[in-house]
Amino acid sequence: MKSFVRFVVFMLFLGCFGCRNETEKGLGMEDLHAAKRLEAPLAGYVDAVNGIAPQADRTVVMSRETQTIAVYGWAVDTAAAKPGSAMALLVNNHLIRCTYGIERPDVATALHSGKYTYSGYSCQIGAGAFNASGVTFEPILMTGKGTYYSGPKVVVTLGS
């Protein structure tokens, strides 16, 4: 019986190994207003918006037919040398919570630390957030210590 209990505990541990940020619920503007913005720039990158890499000026041109924008990237808390506690996009003065903790071994390799393996994120911006010309968003990484990093804004323009 003891070996069965050990096996179950071991399987539960394996099943949750690599879990990130699932226990933190709710992330809203009140959380952002209560937190202190860190002066250091966000260590991270918006890799793609609907599969398109942002241009050097952090713009992306999408079709007017676009209904949802899928944003993919990575971000880390450099001061604590680990991933943050939550990732969001600031869009029209609203926070859109991202799925954070996606495995990114490329980031861990590039930053020379296995602690950054689960630093990826993905986020969806619905058409309701668009204006006539598109949408602008700002990546926000919460640290879990009452502080956050803010990244450079990305402008998505709706073309013809």
PDB file of C-alpha atoms in Angstrom:
ATOM      1  CA  MET A   1       0.000   0.000   0.000  1.00  0.00           C
ATOM      2  CA  LYS A   2       2.848   2.408   0.831  1.00  0.00           C
ATOM      3  CA  SER A   3       4.376   1.907  -2.598  1.00  0.00           C
ATOM      4  CA  PHE A   4       0.998   2.670  -4.214  1.00  0.00           C
ATOM      5  CA  VAL A   5       0.696   5.915  -2.210  1.00  0.00           C
ATOM      6  CA  ARG A   6       4.248   6.880  -3.199  1.00  0.00           C
ATOM      7  CA  PHE A   7       3.408   6.125  -6.823  1.00  0.00           C
ATOM      8  CA  VAL A   8       0.274   8.321  -6.702  1.00  0.00           C
ATOM      9  CA  VAL A   9       2.187  11.190  -5.050  1.00  0.00           C
ATOM     10  CA  PHE A  10       4.958  10.818  -7.622  1.00  0.00           C
ATOM     11  CA  MET A  11       2.455  10.883 -10.515  1.00  0.00           C
ATOM     12  CA  LEU A  12       0.729  13.950  -9.071  1.00  0.00           C
ATOM     13  CA  PHE A  13       4.110  15.651  -8.836  1.00  0.00           C
ATOM     14  CA  LEU A  14       4.931  14.760 -12.442  1.00  0.00           C
ATOM     15  CA  GLY A  15       1.511  15.843 -13.612  1.00  0.00           C
ATOM     16  CA  CYS A  16       2.064  19.302 -12.159  1.00  0.00           C
ATOM     17  CA  PHE A  17       5.751  19.588 -13.012  1.00  0.00           C
ATOM     18  CA  GLY A  18       6.118  22.662 -15.162  1.00  0.00           C
ATOM     19  CA  CYS A  19       2.734  24.109 -14.134  1.00  0.00           C
ATOM     20  CA  ARG A  20       2.945  27.874 -14.036  1.00  0.00           C
ATOM     21  CA  ASN A  21       0.585  30.590 -12.837  1.00  0.00           C
ATOM     22  CA  GLU A  22      -2.614  28.528 -12.866  1.00  0.00           C
ATOM     23  CA  THR A  23      -3.378  29.357  -9.246  1.00  0.00           C
ATOM     24  CA  GLU A  24      -3.375  33.129  -9.699  1.00  0.00           C
ATOM     25  CA  LYS A  25      -6.887  34.154 -10.728  1.00  0.00           C
ATOM     26  CA  GLY A  26      -8.016  37.525 -11.906  1.00  0.00           C
ATOM     27  CA  LEU A  27      -5.790  40.283 -13.125  1.00  0.00           C
ATOM     28  CA  GLY A  28      -7.380  43.647 -13.649  1.00  0.00           C
ATOM     29  CA  MET A  29      -6.634  47.322 -13.835  1.00  0.00           C
ATOM     30  CA  GLU A  30      -6.924  47.602 -10.043  1.00  0.00           C
ATOM     31  CA  ASP A  31      -3.980  45.195  -9.762  1.00  0.00           C
ATOM     32  CA  LEU A  32      -1.974  47.287 -12.198  1.00  0.00           C
ATOM     33  CA  HIS A  33      -2.854  50.563 -10.438  1.00  0.00           C
ATOM     34  CA  ALA A  34      -1.903  49.057  -7.064  1.00  0.00           C
ATOM     35  CA  ALA A  35       1.461  47.852  -8.385  1.00  0.00           C
ATOM     36  CA  LYS A  36       4.608  49.921  -8.932  1.00  0.00           C
ATOM     37  CA  ARG A  37       6.004  50.153 -12.446  1.00  0.00           C
ATOM     38  CA  LEU A  38       9.649  49.148 -12.534  1.00  0.00           C
ATOM     39  CA  GLU A  39      12.020  51.510 -14.321  1.00  0.00           C
ATOM     40  CA  ALA A  40      13.949  48.685 -15.953  1.00  0.00           C
ATOM     41  CA  PRO A  41      12.665  47.801 -19.416  1.00  0.00           C
ATOM     42  CA  LEU A  42      10.734  44.580 -19.906  1.00  0.00           C
ATOM     43  CA  ALA A  43      13.086  41.744 -20.794  1.00  0.00           C
ATOM     44  CA  GLY A  44      10.950  40.066 -23.399  1.00  0.00           C
ATOM     45  CA  TYR A  45       9.757  40.158 -26.938  1.00  0.00           C
ATOM     46  CA  VAL A  46       6.584  40.009 -29.003  1.00  0.00           C
ATOM     47  CA  ASP A  47       7.553  37.235 -31.426  1.00  0.00           C
ATOM     48  CA  ALA A  48       4.444  37.232 -33.590  1.00  0.00           C
ATOM     49  CA  VAL A  49       1.028  38.783 -34.084  1.00  0.00           C
ATOM     50  CA  ASN A  50      -1.182  36.356 -36.023  1.00  0.00           C
ATOM     51  CA  GLY A  51       2.008  34.659 -37.163  1.00  0.00           C
ATOM     52  CA  ILE A  52       3.621  37.887 -38.404  1.00  0.00           C
ATOM     53  CA  ALA A  53       6.751  39.241 -36.720  1.00  0.00           C
ATOM     54  CA  PRO A  54       6.499  42.950 -35.842  1.00  0.00           C
ATOM     55  CA  GLN A  55       8.594  45.266 -38.002  1.00  0.00           C
ATOM     56  CA  ALA A  56      11.552  47.158 -36.518  1.00  0.00           C
ATOM     57  CA  ASP A  57       9.236  50.047 -35.560  1.00  0.00           C
ATOM     58  CA  ARG A  58       6.988  47.546 -33.677  1.00  0.00           C
ATOM     59  CA  THR A  59       4.150  47.713 -36.172  1.00  0.00           C
ATOM     60  CA  VAL A  60       2.169  44.957 -37.838  1.00  0.00           C
ATOM     61  CA  VAL A  61      -0.249  45.386 -40.731  1.00  0.00           C
ATOM     62  CA  MET A  62      -3.230  43.036 -40.766  1.00  0.00           C
ATOM     63  CA  SER A  63      -6.203  42.601 -43.068  1.00  0.00           C
ATOM     64  CA  ARG A  64      -9.386  44.550 -42.308  1.00  0.00           C
ATOM     65  CA  GLU A  65     -11.091  41.154 -42.137  1.00  0.00           C
ATOM     66  CA  THR A  66      -9.116  40.266 -38.992  1.00  0.00           C
ATOM     67  CA  GLN A  67     -11.454  39.278 -36.149  1.00  0.00           C
ATOM     68  CA  THR A  68      -8.960  38.145 -33.517  1.00  0.00           C
ATOM     69  CA  ILE A  69      -5.329  38.972 -32.937  1.00  0.00           C
ATOM     70  CA  ALA A  70      -3.188  36.223 -31.443  1.00  0.00           C
ATOM     71  CA  VAL A  71      -0.031  37.537 -29.768  1.00  0.00           C
ATOM     72  CA  TYR A  72       2.893  35.246 -28.923  1.00  0.00           C
ATOM     73  CA  GLY A  73       6.106  36.096 -27.133  1.00  0.00           C
ATOM     74  CA  TRP A  74       8.169  35.737 -23.980  1.00  0.00           C
ATOM     75  CA  ALA A  75       9.022  37.814 -20.917  1.00  0.00           C
ATOM     76  CA  VAL A  76      11.117  37.346 -17.761  1.00  0.00           C
ATOM     77  CA  ASP A  77      11.699  39.109 -14.465  1.00  0.00           C
ATOM     78  CA  THR A  78      15.397  39.930 -14.765  1.00  0.00           C
ATOM     79  CA  ALA A  79      15.697  41.350 -11.243  1.00  0.00           C
ATOM     80  CA  ALA A  80      14.517  38.058  -9.715  1.00  0.00           C
ATOM     81  CA  ALA A  81      16.157  35.960 -12.470  1.00  0.00           C
ATOM     82  CA  LYS A  82      12.955  33.976 -13.136  1.00  0.00           C
ATOM     83  CA  PRO A  83       9.662  34.194 -15.010  1.00  0.00           C
ATOM     84  CA  GLY A  84       7.125  36.704 -13.694  1.00  0.00           C
ATOM     85  CA  SER A  85       3.861  35.835 -11.977  1.00  0.00           C
ATOM     86  CA  ALA A  86       1.419  36.868 -14.732  1.00  0.00           C
ATOM     87  CA  MET A  87       1.463  38.318 -18.228  1.00  0.00           C
ATOM     88  CA  ALA A  88      -1.088  40.668 -19.775  1.00  0.00           C
ATOM     89  CA  LEU A  89      -1.557  43.085 -22.624  1.00  0.00           C
ATOM     90  CA  LEU A  90      -2.734  46.614 -21.873  1.00  0.00           C
ATOM     91  CA  VAL A  91      -5.295  47.452 -24.571  1.00  0.00           C
ATOM     92  CA  ASN A  92      -7.491  50.573 -24.443  1.00  0.00           C
ATOM     93  CA  ASN A  93      -6.943  50.920 -20.696  1.00  0.00           C
ATOM     94  CA  HIS A  94      -7.978  47.285 -20.101  1.00  0.00           C
ATOM     95  CA  LEU A  95      -5.773  44.355 -19.181  1.00  0.00           C
ATOM     96  CA  ILE A  96      -6.177  41.222 -21.249  1.00  0.00           C
ATOM     97  CA  ARG A  97      -4.725  38.270 -19.348  1.00  0.00           C
ATOM     98  CA  CYS A  98      -2.376  36.033 -21.313  1.00  0.00           C
ATOM     99  CA  THR A  99      -1.605  32.372 -20.910  1.00  0.00           C
ATOM    100  CA  TYR A 100       1.828  32.563 -19.321  1.00  0.00           C
ATOM    101  CA  GLY A 101       4.347  29.850 -18.516  1.00  0.00           C
ATOM    102  CA  ILE A 102       4.582  28.292 -21.974  1.00  0.00           C
ATOM    103  CA  GLU A 103       7.751  26.286 -22.459  1.00  0.00           C
ATOM    104  CA  ARG A 104      10.454  28.290 -24.276  1.00  0.00           C
ATOM    105  CA  PRO A 105      13.734  26.364 -24.186  1.00  0.00           C
ATOM    106  CA  ASP A 106      15.116  28.792 -26.796  1.00  0.00           C
ATOM    107  CA  VAL A 107      14.764  31.659 -24.311  1.00  0.00           C
ATOM    108  CA  ALA A 108      16.427  29.625 -21.539  1.00  0.00           C
ATOM    109  CA  THR A 109      19.316  28.821 -23.883  1.00  0.00           C
ATOM    110  CA  ALA A 110      19.705  32.404 -25.118  1.00  0.00           C
ATOM    111  CA  LEU A 111      19.623  33.804 -21.564  1.00  0.00           C
ATOM    112  CA  HIS A 112      21.852  31.009 -20.207  1.00  0.00           C
ATOM    113  CA  SER A 113      19.432  29.944 -17.467  1.00  0.00           C
ATOM    114  CA  GLY A 114      17.049  27.031 -17.188  1.00  0.00           C
ATOM    115  CA  LYS A 115      14.960  29.232 -14.875  1.00  0.00           C
ATOM    116  CA  TYR A 116      13.612  30.978 -17.979  1.00  0.00           C
ATOM    117  CA  THR A 117      12.317  27.825 -19.663  1.00  0.00           C
ATOM    118  CA  TYR A 118       8.654  28.600 -18.858  1.00  0.00           C
ATOM    119  CA  SER A 119       8.628  32.249 -19.919  1.00  0.00           C
ATOM    120  CA  GLY A 120       6.445  32.113 -23.031  1.00  0.00           C
ATOM    121  CA  TYR A 121       3.011  33.649 -23.387  1.00  0.00           C
ATOM    122  CA  SER A 122       0.076  33.740 -25.767  1.00  0.00           C
ATOM    123  CA  CYS A 123      -2.828  36.159 -25.734  1.00  0.00           C
ATOM    124  CA  GLN A 124      -5.959  36.844 -27.773  1.00  0.00           C
ATOM    125  CA  ILE A 125      -7.302  40.319 -28.563  1.00  0.00           C
ATOM    126  CA  GLY A 126     -10.876  40.272 -29.871  1.00  0.00           C
ATOM    127  CA  ALA A 127     -12.279  42.564 -32.552  1.00  0.00           C
ATOM    128  CA  GLY A 128     -14.161  44.522 -29.871  1.00  0.00           C
ATOM    129  CA  ALA A 129     -10.855  46.123 -28.851  1.00  0.00           C
ATOM    130  CA  PHE A 130     -10.111  47.402 -32.384  1.00  0.00           C
ATOM    131  CA  ASN A 131     -10.784  50.947 -33.485  1.00  0.00           C
ATOM    132  CA  ALA A 132     -11.138  52.074 -37.121  1.00  0.00           C
ATOM    133  CA  SER A 133      -7.406  51.875 -37.764  1.00  0.00           C
ATOM    134  CA  GLY A 134      -6.458  48.871 -35.597  1.00  0.00           C
ATOM    135  CA  VAL A 135      -5.246  48.424 -32.048  1.00  0.00           C
ATOM    136  CA  THR A 136      -2.233  49.309 -29.910  1.00  0.00           C
ATOM    137  CA  PHE A 137      -1.137  47.097 -27.032  1.00  0.00           C
ATOM    138  CA  GLU A 138       1.540  47.212 -24.362  1.00  0.00           C
ATOM    139  CA  PRO A 139       2.983  44.001 -22.836  1.00  0.00           C
ATOM    140  CA  ILE A 140       2.832  43.957 -19.011  1.00  0.00           C
ATOM    141  CA  LEU A 141       4.683  41.417 -16.828  1.00  0.00           C
ATOM    142  CA  MET A 142       3.565  41.255 -13.200  1.00  0.00           C
ATOM    143  CA  THR A 143       6.314  40.139 -10.821  1.00  0.00           C
ATOM    144  CA  GLY A 144       4.214  38.948  -7.892  1.00  0.00           C
ATOM    145  CA  LYS A 145       5.953  41.432  -5.582  1.00  0.00           C
ATOM    146  CA  GLY A 146       3.596  44.350  -6.190  1.00  0.00           C
ATOM    147  CA  THR A 147       5.624  45.504  -9.173  1.00  0.00           C
ATOM    148  CA  TYR A 148       5.471  45.124 -12.940  1.00  0.00           C
ATOM    149  CA  TYR A 149       7.503  45.626 -16.084  1.00  0.00           C
ATOM    150  CA  SER A 150       6.074  47.437 -19.081  1.00  0.00           C
ATOM    151  CA  GLY A 151       7.220  46.690 -22.605  1.00  0.00           C
ATOM    152  CA  PRO A 152       7.227  48.848 -25.721  1.00  0.00           C
ATOM    153  CA  LYS A 153       3.878  49.315 -27.426  1.00  0.00           C
ATOM    154  CA  VAL A 154       3.035  47.352 -30.553  1.00  0.00           C
ATOM    155  CA  VAL A 155       0.741  48.934 -33.146  1.00  0.00           C
ATOM    156  CA  VAL A 156      -1.464  46.682 -35.259  1.00  0.00           C
ATOM    157  CA  THR A 157      -2.856  48.546 -38.259  1.00  0.00           C
ATOM    158  CA  LEU A 158      -5.815  47.229 -40.231  1.00  0.00           C
ATOM    159  CA  GLY A 159      -4.950  47.639 -43.901  1.00  0.00           C
ATOM    160  CA  SER A 160      -7.062  47.124 -46.991  1.00  0.00           C
TER     161      SER A 160
END
